[in-house]
Each structure stands twice: as structure tokens, then as C-alpha cells.
Coordinates of C-alpha atoms in Angstrom, one line a residue:
X398 CA 88.1 81.8 102.5
X399 CA 89.3 85.4 102.8
X400 CA 93.0 85.9 103.6
X401 CA 94.3 88.5 106.0
X402 CA 97.4 90.7 105.9
X403 CA 98.7 92.8 108.7
X404 CA 100.9 95.6 107.3
X405 CA 103.5 98.0 108.6
X406 CA 105.2 95.7 111.1
X407 CA 108.4 97.3 112.4
X408 CA 109.7 94.8 115.0
X409 CA 109.9 91.1 115.6
X410 CA 107.5 91.1 118.6
X411 CA 104.8 92.4 116.4
X412 CA 105.8 89.9 113.6
X413 CA 105.3 87.1 116.1
X414 CA 101.9 88.5 117.2
X415 CA 100.8 88.5 113.6
X416 CA 101.9 84.9 113.3
X417 CA 100.1 83.8 116.5
X418 CA 96.9 85.5 115.4
X419 CA 96.8 83.2 112.3
X420 CA 97.2 85.9 109.7
X421 CA 98.1 84.8 106.2
X422 CA 100.6 87.6 105.4
X423 CA 102.6 90.3 107.0
X424 CA 103.8 93.5 105.5
X425 CA 106.9 95.6 106.0
X426 CA 107.3 99.1 104.6
X427 CA 110.6 100.4 103.3
X428 CA 112.0 103.0 100.9
X429 CA 109.0 105.3 100.7
X430 CA 109.1 109.1 100.2
X431 CA 106.3 109.8 102.7
X432 CA 106.5 110.2 106.4
X433 CA 105.1 107.2 108.3
X434 CA 105.9 105.6 111.6
X435 CA 105.6 102.2 109.9
X436 CA 108.7 102.6 107.7
X437 CA 111.8 100.6 108.4
X438 CA 115.2 100.7 106.8
X439 CA 115.7 98.3 103.9
X440 CA 118.2 96.2 105.9
X441 CA 115.7 96.0 108.8
X442 CA 113.0 95.0 106.3
X443 CA 115.2 92.2 105.1
X444 CA 115.8 91.0 108.6
X445 CA 112.1 91.0 109.5
X446 CA 111.4 89.0 106.3
X447 CA 114.1 86.5 107.1
X448 CA 112.6 86.1 110.6
X449 CA 109.1 85.2 109.4
X450 CA 108.1 81.5 109.7
X451 CA 107.8 79.5 106.5
X452 CA 104.0 79.7 106.0
X453 CA 103.6 83.4 106.8
X454 CA 103.7 85.2 103.4
X455 CA 106.0 88.2 103.6
X456 CA 105.2 91.4 101.7
X457 CA 107.5 94.4 101.0
X458 CA 105.5 97.6 100.5
X459 CA 107.5 100.3 98.7
X460 CA 107.2 103.4 96.4
X461 CA 109.9 103.3 93.8
X462 CA 110.3 105.9 91.0
X463 CA 111.4 103.4 88.3
X464 CA 111.1 99.7 87.6
X465 CA 114.8 99.4 88.1
X466 CA 114.4 100.7 91.7
X467 CA 111.6 98.4 92.3
X468 CA 113.6 95.4 91.2
X469 CA 116.6 96.5 93.3
X470 CA 114.8 96.9 96.6
X471 CA 112.9 93.7 96.0
X472 CA 116.1 91.8 95.5
X473 CA 117.6 93.3 98.7
X474 CA 114.7 92.5 100.9
X475 CA 113.8 89.1 99.5
X476 CA 110.0 89.0 100.4
X477 CA 107.5 86.7 98.9
X478 CA 105.3 89.5 97.6
X479 CA 106.2 93.0 96.3
X480 CA 103.5 95.6 96.8
X481 CA 104.0 98.7 94.8
X482 CA 102.5 102.2 95.2
X483 CA 103.1 104.4 92.2
X484 CA 101.7 105.4 88.8
X485 CA 103.3 102.7 86.8
X486 CA 101.9 101.8 83.4
X487 CA 100.8 98.2 82.8
X488 CA 104.0 97.6 80.7
X489 CA 106.2 98.7 83.6
X490 CA 104.4 96.4 85.9
X491 CA 105.0 93.5 83.5
X492 CA 108.7 94.4 83.3
X493 CA 108.9 94.4 87.1
X494 CA 107.0 91.1 87.4
X495 CA 109.3 89.4 84.9
X496 CA 112.4 90.6 86.8
X497 CA 111.6 89.6 90.4
X498 CA 111.0 86.3 92.1
X499 CA 108.2 87.8 94.2
X500 CA 104.6 88.0 93.3
X501 CA 103.5 91.5 92.3
X502 CA 100.7 93.5 93.8
X503 CA 99.7 96.9 92.4
X504 CA 98.0 99.4 94.8
X505 CA 95.2 101.4 93.1
X506 CA 93.0 104.2 94.4
X507 CA 89.5 103.1 95.2
X508 CA 88.3 106.2 93.4
X509 CA 89.9 105.2 90.1
X510 CA 88.2 101.9 89.0
X511 CA 89.6 102.2 85.4
X512 CA 93.1 102.2 86.8
X513 CA 92.3 98.9 88.5
X514 CA 91.0 97.4 85.3
X515 CA 94.1 98.6 83.3
X516 CA 96.7 97.2 85.6
X517 CA 95.0 93.9 86.7
X518 CA 96.3 91.8 83.7
X519 CA 99.9 92.9 84.4
X520 CA 100.1 91.9 88.1
X521 CA 99.3 89.0 90.4
X522 CA 96.8 90.9 92.5
X523 CA 95.3 94.4 92.9
X524 CA 95.1 96.1 96.3
X525 CA 92.2 98.7 96.4
X526 CA 93.0 101.4 99.0
X527 CA 92.0 104.8 100.1
X528 CA 95.1 106.8 99.1
X529 CA 96.3 110.3 99.8
X530 CA 97.6 112.9 97.3
X531 CA 101.1 111.3 97.3
X532 CA 99.6 108.0 96.3
X533 CA 100.4 106.4 99.6
X534 CA 98.0 104.3 101.6
X535 CA 97.7 103.9 105.4
X536 CA 95.2 106.8 105.5
X537 CA 92.9 105.1 108.0
X538 CA 90.0 106.2 105.7
X539 CA 87.3 103.8 104.4
X540 CA 85.9 104.1 100.9
X541 CA 82.7 103.1 99.1
X542 CA 82.7 99.3 99.6
X543 CA 79.7 98.8 97.4
X544 CA 81.5 100.5 94.5
X545 CA 84.6 98.5 95.2
X546 CA 82.5 95.3 95.1
X547 CA 81.3 96.2 91.6
X548 CA 84.9 96.7 90.4
X549 CA 86.0 93.5 92.1
X550 CA 83.5 91.5 90.2
X551 CA 85.0 92.7 86.8
X552 CA 88.7 92.1 87.5
X553 CA 90.7 89.1 86.4
X554 CA 93.2 89.5 89.2
X555 CA 92.5 88.8 92.9
X556 CA 91.5 91.9 94.9
X557 CA 92.9 92.8 98.3
X558 CA 90.7 95.3 100.2
X559 CA 92.4 98.0 102.3
X560 CA 91.5 101.4 103.7
X561 CA 90.2 102.2 107.1
X562 CA 89.7 98.6 108.1
X563 CA 89.8 97.4 111.7
X564 CA 88.4 94.7 114.0
X565 CA 85.1 96.5 114.3
X566 CA 84.3 96.8 110.5
X567 CA 86.3 94.1 108.7
X568 CA 83.4 91.6 108.8
X569 CA 81.0 94.1 107.1
X570 CA 83.8 94.9 104.5
X571 CA 84.3 91.2 103.7
X572 CA 80.6 90.5 103.4
X573 CA 80.1 93.6 101.1
X574 CA 83.1 93.3 98.8
X575 CA 84.0 89.6 99.0
X576 CA 87.6 90.2 98.3
X577 CA 90.4 87.7 98.0
X578 CA 92.1 89.3 101.1
X579 CA 91.9 92.2 103.5
X580 CA 94.8 94.3 104.6
X581 CA 95.1 96.4 107.8
X582 CA 97.8 98.7 109.2
X583 CA 96.7 101.6 111.4
X584 CA 93.4 99.9 112.3
X585 CA 95.3 97.5 114.7
X586 CA 97.9 99.9 116.1
X587 CA 98.4 101.0 119.7
X588 CA 100.7 104.0 119.0
X589 CA 103.5 105.1 116.7
X590 CA 103.3 102.2 114.4
X591 CA 103.4 99.6 117.2
X592 CA 100.7 96.9 116.9
X593 CA 98.0 96.2 119.4
X594 CA 98.2 92.4 119.7
X595 CA 94.7 92.0 120.9
X596 CA 93.4 94.1 117.9
X597 CA 95.5 92.0 115.5
X598 CA 93.9 88.8 116.9
X599 CA 90.4 90.3 116.7
X600 CA 90.9 91.5 113.1
X601 CA 92.0 88.1 111.9
X602 CA 89.3 86.3 113.7
X603 CA 86.5 88.6 112.6
X604 CA 87.6 88.4 108.9
X605 CA 87.8 84.7 109.1
X606 CA 84.3 84.4 110.6
X607 CA 82.9 86.6 107.9
X608 CA 84.5 84.4 105.3
X609 CA 83.0 81.3 106.8
X610 CA 79.6 82.9 106.8
X611 CA 79.9 83.7 103.1
X612 CA 81.0 80.2 102.3
X613 CA 78.1 78.8 104.3
X614 CA 75.6 81.1 102.5
X615 CA 77.0 80.1 99.1
X616 CA 76.8 76.4 99.9
X617 CA 73.2 76.9 101.1
X618 CA 72.3 78.8 97.9
X619 CA 73.8 76.1 95.7
X620 CA 71.7 73.5 97.5
X621 CA 74.7 71.7 98.9
X622 CA 75.7 70.5 95.5
X623 CA 79.4 69.7 95.3
X624 CA 81.7 70.9 92.5
X625 CA 85.0 69.6 91.4
X626 CA 86.6 72.0 93.8
X627 CA 84.9 70.3 96.7
X628 CA 86.5 66.9 96.0
X629 CA 88.8 65.4 98.6
X630 CA 92.5 64.7 98.0
X631 CA 91.7 61.0 98.0
X632 CA 89.0 61.5 95.3
X633 CA 91.3 63.5 93.1
X634 CA 94.1 61.0 93.4
X635 CA 91.9 57.9 92.6

């Protein structure tokens, strides 16, 4: 099933809306060198992360200049996942991953598939986004999903799809790319970084429905044959 992440949450009311919608993850943005209404202070990011319920995965999105800066802000915020924008080499990503408790996600430009292949072995997941000249996401622009699907099929790491997604197009994106997860920020906003709670619910529901259709199609294509992954807990335990 496809997972969903709502990014750029700036307040606890929006955090609760993400939780109620049934999203798998929430993202807070801190310590970035670009202008965005979604950025919060590092201390506020830590407070939002601490306020999240146990089964909502928290993600810090940041743009450090060095591995040491990445480790420092990750330690200060304490999120479950660290999502990094920046031109780090695979070795630097490995250094960061070895130094933080969080899972590590590398953001790559959808127009640079070789970059995705280079960094995938060094991180826990790759987020494919439409990025601007500064390397930041949140552009609200889609990219070539068919091309991204081809790249996704070649990567060893899970792929998170971002870039111009919203309630109206996330189902098509999921069915085209078949990513591990989808990520939305501006596509579910009312104004100035504040989330539209109805849009958040619709995004999560539409992504989940698309994932269910894919699962049903795959089951039908396989003739309903079960694999080891389909066994129940009781069967595995016996």
C-alpha cells in the first residue's frame, strides 16, 4: 500500500488534521536558506515533533551545508526521519546516516535520474521532486511521472514521489509511478503555509484508494496465488 506524507506543517492544529486524515507521516521544515511560509524555527520543529502521536512518523526537512550541520539539527529536533535537500556525495550521506538515530531520505531532482541511482545505496529512501535552482522543493510543479516510474523500477531504495501533487492528481501519480509513498505540501494548503484540512483528507483518501486498486490489479494478474508475504500471523507462527 502506498504511504502518505503531508509536509510543511507549521502548527499543532494542522498536525492534528494530518493525524485525523490517516496520513502515515508529517513533515516540518526548519533551518533552510530559502524563503518559504512553511519554515519554522528549530525549537518549534522540535515541539511539533514531540506533539505527534506515537504512530505518526515525523520528518525533519532541512538544507544543511555540511554533514555536521545535518547531524546537529537532527539531534536538536529528534524526528523519526531526516529529509535532506543538498548536493551531498554518497559518502557524506553514509556519514550522516551512521551519525543520526533517524532514517535518512535524500531529495533528488526528477530531471537527474543518475543522481538518484548514485545516492540510493547510501540512504534509506529517495524522494524524487521538482526542485528549483536552489535545490529546494515545494515548487508546486509536476514532472514526468512516466520517466520517474522508469527510474523507480531501477532503484534499490524506496521511492517517495513529490512535486505538484494534490487531491486531484495523486491517484494518477500513484498508478503511474507506483511509489513507496507520496508527499504533498502546497497542494493541500489554504494560504500562507496553513493546511486546508478538507484537502488533506481528500489527498490521503485518494492516494489510499489508488494503492488499493493497484493491489487488486496485481492480485488479479497473479491469479489470486498467495505468496509467503500473504500468510497470516497465525500461519507464520505455527
